[in-house]
Coordinates of C-alpha atoms and ligand atoms in Angstrom, one line a residue:
M1 CA 4.1 -184.4 9.9
G2 CA 6.4 -187.5 9.6
G3 CA 9.3 -188.3 11.7
A4 CA 10.4 -188.1 15.4
T5 CA 10.4 -184.3 15.7
P6 CA 7.3 -182.4 14.6
T7 CA 7.7 -178.8 13.8
A8 CA 5.3 -176.7 15.9
D9 CA 5.1 -173.3 13.9
L10 CA 3.8 -171.2 16.9
R11 CA 4.9 -167.8 15.3
S12 CA 1.4 -166.6 14.9
D13 CA -2.3 -168.0 14.7
T14 CA -2.4 -166.4 11.2
L15 CA -0.7 -169.3 9.9
T16 CA -3.6 -171.6 9.8
R17 CA -4.4 -173.3 6.5
P18 CA -8.0 -173.8 5.5
T19 CA -9.5 -177.1 6.1
S20 CA -10.9 -179.2 3.3
A21 CA -14.6 -178.7 4.6
M22 CA -13.7 -174.8 4.4
R23 CA -12.4 -175.2 0.9
A24 CA -15.5 -177.1 -0.2
A25 CA -17.7 -174.3 1.4
M26 CA -15.6 -171.7 -0.6
V27 CA -16.1 -173.6 -3.9
D28 CA -20.0 -173.9 -3.7
A29 CA -20.5 -170.4 -2.6
P30 CA -22.9 -168.1 -4.7
V31 CA -21.3 -164.8 -5.3
G32 CA -21.7 -161.4 -7.1
D33 CA -20.2 -158.0 -7.5
D34 CA -19.4 -156.9 -3.8
V35 CA -18.8 -153.4 -5.1
Y36 CA -22.3 -153.3 -6.1
A37 CA -23.3 -154.8 -2.9
E38 CA -24.6 -157.9 -5.1
D39 CA -22.6 -160.7 -3.3
P40 CA -25.1 -162.8 -1.2
T41 CA -22.4 -164.7 0.6
V42 CA -20.8 -161.4 1.7
A43 CA -24.1 -159.9 2.8
A44 CA -24.9 -163.2 4.7
L45 CA -21.6 -162.9 6.7
E46 CA -22.0 -159.3 7.4
E47 CA -25.5 -159.6 8.7
R48 CA -24.3 -162.6 10.8
V49 CA -21.3 -160.7 12.4
A50 CA -23.3 -157.6 12.9
A51 CA -26.0 -159.7 14.6
L52 CA -23.3 -161.5 16.8
L53 CA -21.9 -158.2 17.8
G54 CA -25.2 -156.5 18.6
H55 CA -24.6 -153.8 16.0
E56 CA -26.9 -152.6 13.1
A57 CA -24.6 -153.4 10.3
A58 CA -21.0 -154.7 9.2
L59 CA -18.6 -154.7 6.2
F60 CA -16.2 -157.3 4.9
M61 CA -12.7 -156.1 4.8
P62 CA -9.5 -157.8 3.3
T63 CA -7.5 -157.3 6.4
G64 CA -7.9 -156.1 10.1
S65 CA -5.5 -153.4 9.8
M66 CA -8.0 -151.9 7.4
A67 CA -11.1 -152.7 9.3
N68 CA -9.2 -150.9 12.2
Q69 CA -8.2 -148.0 10.3
I70 CA -11.5 -147.4 8.6
G71 CA -13.0 -147.7 12.0
L72 CA -10.7 -145.1 13.5
R73 CA -11.3 -142.9 10.3
L74 CA -15.1 -142.9 11.3
H75 CA -14.4 -141.4 14.7
A76 CA -11.4 -139.1 14.0
G77 CA -10.0 -136.9 11.2
P78 CA -6.8 -134.8 10.7
G79 CA -5.6 -132.7 13.4
T80 CA -7.5 -135.2 16.0
E81 CA -6.2 -137.8 18.2
V82 CA -6.7 -141.7 18.9
I83 CA -5.3 -142.8 22.2
S84 CA -4.6 -146.4 23.5
D85 CA -2.1 -148.4 25.4
H86 CA 1.4 -148.5 24.3
L87 CA 1.3 -152.2 23.1
A88 CA -1.9 -151.6 21.2
H89 CA -1.8 -153.2 17.7
V90 CA -3.4 -150.1 16.0
L91 CA -0.6 -147.8 17.3
R92 CA 2.4 -150.2 16.8
A93 CA 1.7 -152.7 14.0
E94 CA -0.1 -151.0 11.4
L95 CA 2.9 -149.1 10.1
G96 CA 1.5 -145.6 11.1
A97 CA -1.4 -145.8 9.1
A98 CA -3.5 -143.3 11.2
A99 CA -1.1 -140.7 10.6
A100 CA 0.0 -141.8 7.1
F101 CA -3.7 -142.0 5.8
S102 CA -5.9 -140.1 8.1
G103 CA -3.8 -137.4 9.5
I104 CA -4.7 -138.6 12.9
T105 CA -2.2 -138.3 15.8
T106 CA -1.8 -140.9 18.7
R107 CA -0.8 -140.8 22.4
S108 CA -0.6 -143.6 24.6
W109 CA 0.2 -145.0 28.1
V110 CA 2.2 -147.9 29.4
A111 CA -0.2 -150.9 30.4
E112 CA 1.0 -154.0 31.9
R113 CA 0.3 -156.9 29.8
G114 CA -2.0 -154.6 27.7
R115 CA -4.5 -154.5 30.3
L116 CA -7.3 -151.9 30.1
D117 CA -6.7 -149.2 32.4
V118 CA -9.8 -147.0 32.6
E119 CA -8.5 -144.5 35.0
T120 CA -5.4 -143.7 33.1
A121 CA -7.6 -143.6 29.8
L122 CA -10.0 -141.2 30.9
A123 CA -7.2 -139.1 32.4
V124 CA -5.2 -139.0 29.2
M125 CA -8.4 -138.2 27.1
V126 CA -9.0 -134.7 26.0
P127 CA -12.6 -134.5 25.0
D128 CA -12.6 -130.7 24.2
G129 CA -9.0 -129.5 23.3
G130 CA -10.2 -126.0 22.3
A131 CA -7.6 -123.9 20.5
Y132 CA -4.5 -125.3 22.3
Q133 CA -4.8 -129.0 22.7
V134 CA -5.3 -132.0 20.4
G135 CA -8.9 -133.2 20.9
T136 CA -9.4 -136.9 21.5
A137 CA -11.6 -138.5 19.2
C138 CA -11.6 -142.1 20.2
V139 CA -10.0 -144.6 22.7
V140 CA -9.0 -147.9 21.2
V141 CA -9.5 -151.1 23.5
E142 CA -7.9 -154.4 22.2
N143 CA -9.6 -157.5 23.2
T144 CA -7.7 -160.2 23.6
H145 CA -4.6 -158.1 23.9
N146 CA -2.0 -159.5 21.2
F147 CA 1.4 -158.2 22.3
G148 CA -0.1 -158.2 26.1
G149 CA 0.0 -162.0 25.6
G150 CA -3.6 -162.8 25.0
T151 CA -5.0 -160.8 27.7
V152 CA -8.8 -160.7 28.2
Q153 CA -10.1 -157.4 29.0
P154 CA -12.8 -157.4 31.8
L155 CA -16.3 -156.8 30.9
E156 CA -16.8 -154.5 33.7
E157 CA -13.7 -152.3 32.8
M158 CA -15.0 -152.2 29.1
R159 CA -18.4 -150.9 30.4
R160 CA -16.7 -148.2 32.5
L161 CA -14.6 -147.1 29.8
R162 CA -17.8 -146.9 27.8
E163 CA -19.7 -144.8 30.3
G164 CA -16.7 -142.5 31.0
T165 CA -16.2 -141.7 27.2
R166 CA -19.9 -141.5 26.3
A167 CA -20.3 -138.9 28.9
A168 CA -17.4 -136.9 27.5
G169 CA -18.6 -137.3 23.7
V170 CA -15.5 -139.6 22.9
G171 CA -15.8 -142.7 20.8
V172 CA -14.6 -146.3 21.4
H173 CA -13.2 -148.5 18.7
L174 CA -12.7 -152.3 19.9
D175 CA -10.0 -153.9 18.1
G176 CA -11.5 -157.3 18.4
A177 CA -9.3 -159.2 15.9
R178 CA -9.3 -162.1 18.7
L179 CA -12.7 -161.1 20.3
W180 CA -13.8 -164.7 19.7
N181 CA -10.9 -166.0 21.9
A182 CA -12.2 -163.6 24.5
H183 CA -15.8 -164.9 24.3
V184 CA -14.9 -168.7 24.4
A185 CA -12.4 -168.0 27.2
T186 CA -15.0 -166.1 29.4
G187 CA -18.5 -167.3 28.1
V188 CA -19.3 -163.6 27.8
A189 CA -21.5 -163.1 25.0
L190 CA -19.9 -161.4 21.8
A191 CA -23.0 -158.7 21.9
D192 CA -22.0 -157.9 25.4
Y193 CA -18.6 -156.9 24.3
G194 CA -19.9 -155.3 21.2
A195 CA -22.1 -153.1 23.5
C196 CA -18.9 -151.3 24.8
A197 CA -17.8 -149.8 21.5
D198 CA -19.1 -147.8 18.7
T199 CA -17.0 -149.7 16.2
V200 CA -15.6 -153.2 16.3
S201 CA -13.1 -154.9 14.2
V202 CA -12.8 -158.9 14.1
C203 CA -10.7 -161.0 12.4
L204 CA -11.7 -164.2 10.5
S205 CA -8.0 -165.3 9.6
K206 CA -6.5 -165.7 12.9
G207 CA -7.5 -168.5 15.2
L208 CA -10.8 -168.9 13.4
G209 CA -8.7 -170.2 10.6
A210 CA -10.1 -168.4 7.4
P211 CA -7.4 -167.6 4.7
V212 CA -8.5 -163.9 4.5
G213 CA -10.8 -161.5 6.0
S214 CA -11.9 -159.1 8.7
V215 CA -15.2 -157.5 9.4
L216 CA -16.1 -153.9 10.9
A217 CA -19.3 -153.5 12.7
A218 CA -21.1 -150.4 13.6
S219 CA -24.2 -148.4 12.9
A220 CA -25.8 -148.4 9.7
D221 CA -24.8 -144.9 8.9
Q222 CA -21.2 -145.6 9.8
I223 CA -21.1 -148.6 7.8
A224 CA -22.5 -146.4 4.7
Q225 CA -19.5 -144.2 5.3
A226 CA -17.2 -147.2 5.8
R227 CA -18.2 -148.5 2.4
V228 CA -17.1 -145.3 0.6
L229 CA -13.7 -145.3 2.7
R230 CA -13.0 -148.8 1.8
K231 CA -13.3 -148.2 -1.9
R232 CA -11.1 -145.2 -1.6
M233 CA -8.4 -147.1 0.1
G234 CA -8.6 -149.9 -2.8
G235 CA -10.3 -152.3 -0.6
G236 CA -13.4 -152.6 -2.9
M237 CA -13.7 -156.3 -4.0
R238 CA -15.6 -158.2 -6.5
Q239 CA -16.8 -161.8 -6.3
V240 CA -15.4 -162.1 -2.9
G241 CA -18.0 -164.2 -1.6
L242 CA -15.6 -167.1 -2.1
L243 CA -13.7 -165.7 0.8
A244 CA -16.5 -164.7 3.0
A245 CA -17.7 -168.3 2.5
A246 CA -14.4 -169.3 4.3
G247 CA -15.4 -166.8 7.0
R248 CA -19.0 -168.0 7.6
H249 CA -17.7 -171.6 7.7
A250 CA -15.1 -170.7 10.2
L251 CA -17.8 -169.1 12.6
E252 CA -20.1 -172.1 12.2
H253 CA -17.4 -174.8 12.7
Q254 CA -14.3 -173.4 14.1
L255 CA -15.3 -171.0 16.9
E256 CA -16.0 -173.3 19.8
R257 CA -12.6 -175.3 19.2
L258 CA -10.7 -172.0 20.1
A259 CA -11.2 -173.7 23.7
E260 CA -8.6 -176.4 22.5
D261 CA -6.1 -173.8 21.6
H262 CA -6.5 -172.2 25.2
R263 CA -6.3 -175.6 26.9
R264 CA -3.0 -176.4 25.0
T265 CA -1.6 -172.9 25.8
A266 CA -2.5 -173.2 29.5
Q267 CA -0.9 -176.8 29.6
V268 CA 2.4 -175.2 28.5
A269 CA 2.1 -172.1 30.6
R270 CA 1.8 -174.3 33.8
A271 CA 4.5 -176.5 32.9
L272 CA 6.9 -173.6 32.2
G273 CA 5.7 -171.5 35.1
A274 CA 6.3 -174.3 37.6
A275 CA 9.8 -174.5 36.3
A276 CA 10.7 -170.7 35.7
P277 CA 8.3 -168.6 37.7
D278 CA 9.7 -165.3 36.5
V279 CA 9.6 -166.1 33.0
V280 CA 5.6 -166.8 33.1
D281 CA 2.8 -166.6 35.5
P282 CA 0.2 -169.1 34.1
A283 CA -2.5 -167.2 35.9
Q284 CA -1.7 -164.4 33.4
V285 CA -2.1 -166.8 30.3
H286 CA -5.8 -166.1 29.5
T287 CA -5.9 -167.5 25.9
N288 CA -4.0 -168.7 23.1
I289 CA -0.9 -166.5 23.4
L290 CA 2.1 -167.4 25.6
V291 CA 4.5 -164.5 26.2
L292 CA 7.7 -165.5 27.8
D293 CA 10.0 -163.1 29.8
V294 CA 12.9 -165.2 28.5
A295 CA 15.4 -162.3 29.8
A296 CA 14.5 -163.5 33.4
A297 CA 16.1 -166.8 32.4
G298 CA 19.1 -165.1 30.9
W299 CA 18.2 -165.3 27.3
S300 CA 17.7 -162.7 24.6
A301 CA 14.4 -163.0 23.0
A302 CA 16.3 -163.6 19.6
G303 CA 18.6 -166.1 21.0
F304 CA 15.6 -168.1 22.6
V305 CA 13.5 -168.1 19.4
A306 CA 16.5 -169.4 17.4
A307 CA 17.4 -172.0 19.7
A308 CA 13.9 -173.2 19.9
G309 CA 13.7 -172.9 16.1
E310 CA 16.5 -175.3 15.7
R311 CA 14.5 -177.7 17.5
G312 CA 11.3 -177.3 15.7
V313 CA 9.4 -174.8 17.8
L314 CA 8.9 -171.7 16.0
G315 CA 8.1 -168.6 17.8
Y316 CA 8.5 -164.7 17.5
P317 CA 10.6 -162.3 19.6
T318 CA 8.1 -159.3 20.4
D319 CA 11.0 -157.2 21.8
A320 CA 14.4 -157.8 23.3
R321 CA 13.0 -159.6 26.5
H322 CA 9.9 -161.4 25.3
A323 CA 9.4 -164.3 23.1
R324 CA 5.7 -165.3 21.8
F325 CA 4.1 -168.5 21.1
V326 CA 0.9 -168.7 19.5
W327 CA -1.5 -171.8 19.6
H328 CA -4.0 -172.3 16.7
L329 CA -6.1 -174.8 14.4
D330 CA -3.0 -176.5 13.1
I331 CA -1.3 -177.4 16.4
D332 CA -2.2 -180.7 18.1
D333 CA -1.3 -182.3 21.3
T334 CA 1.8 -184.0 19.9
M335 CA 3.2 -180.6 18.8
T336 CA 2.1 -179.2 22.0
Q337 CA 4.0 -181.8 24.0
H338 CA 7.1 -181.2 21.9
A339 CA 6.8 -177.6 22.3
E340 CA 6.5 -177.8 26.0
D341 CA 9.5 -180.1 26.1
V342 CA 12.0 -177.9 24.1
L343 CA 10.8 -174.7 25.9
L344 CA 11.2 -176.3 29.4
D345 CA 14.8 -177.6 28.5
L346 CA 15.7 -174.2 27.1
L347 CA 14.5 -172.5 30.1
R348 CA 16.3 -174.8 32.4
R349 CA 19.5 -174.4 30.8
G350 CA 19.3 -170.9 30.7
G351 CA 20.6 -168.5 28.2
A352 CA 23.9 -167.4 29.7
A353 CA 25.7 -168.0 26.2
S354 CA 22.9 -166.1 24.1
Ligands
PLP1 C1 -3.7 -159.4 13.5 C2 -4.2 -158.3 14.2 C3 -5.1 -157.1 13.6 C4 -5.0 -157.2 12.1 O1 -3.9 -157.6 11.3 P1 -3.9 -157.7 9.5 O2 -2.7 -158.5 9.6 O3 -4.0 -156.3 9.1 O4 -5.1 -158.7 9.2 C5 -5.4 -156.3 14.2 N1 -5.4 -156.2 15.6 C6 -4.8 -157.1 16.3 C7 -4.8 -157.2 17.8 C8 -4.3 -158.4 15.6 O5 -3.6 -159.1 16.3

């Protein structure tokens, strides 16, 4: 970054580029054909993630969407349903994959900031639909919650959902694309979160900083089925230890540093919240995602994002009212300060003209 005005690209934590240490780890990785289950680096990554999440087995996938959709397919099939909150990534941002690939229908409820609402989830669930109603195969919990603004789901609530669904014979899938952030923010062990679901997906390519990859963890039987589903969907990869090596490196060297992203996000949330309390409540900013209700300051989300972008702070309008800014590995303190200054100035000016 040269010059007086650094660009802070806060559109997403998927934007991270591999560090040189990560690239070196990729070059040196031993590999084999992973469709034959002969890639030792992939196997090591899968074992590590399964152990971290407290599950029997795991499977490396090219994307989080595939890990989620195969996870759902392990629970549900044509003519059954999956339920979650209205902002859930699996319902909103995977292009209808559950319906398009698996014949699964979905229902949802409105959840403030994506926060898990166990009573509503259990009330919406239909464990035995009989000959009239669609039967619920699975409830999806997202932790942290992306479009909710990086919301951490309380462990106690996840446990209550697990108990209520288990009693009814309904499965739980945890979309843990950013479960790493929840773990670092709260100190709750990954395995404690993992114990609250039958199937868990995690992303290596968000804040952890790997270029590609997600992992699905579940029972050994489910992962054997998932291996078939992955190949059927075109996700059987060959000498992919090169990519798994990046994931292993990220878990070893770039997990704990997520606390830095959280610290920087909290700094900006406090500054903006002090000036514009209707736009953001810093107490609700739990991790690395800052969602601003810019409409409360008279801006349209698109107008606000465009104005910030002109001054080198890139964000993303999640709907007409809300602009999202996400901290990650490639954002340092200088860029954070620049983002704080620009966003504060725009909120103070107000967006009557936008
Ligand atoms: C990013 C993300 C995914 C997976 O996205 P891909 O782009 O398919 O890897 C899944 N769930 C959540 C909550 C996400 O933020």
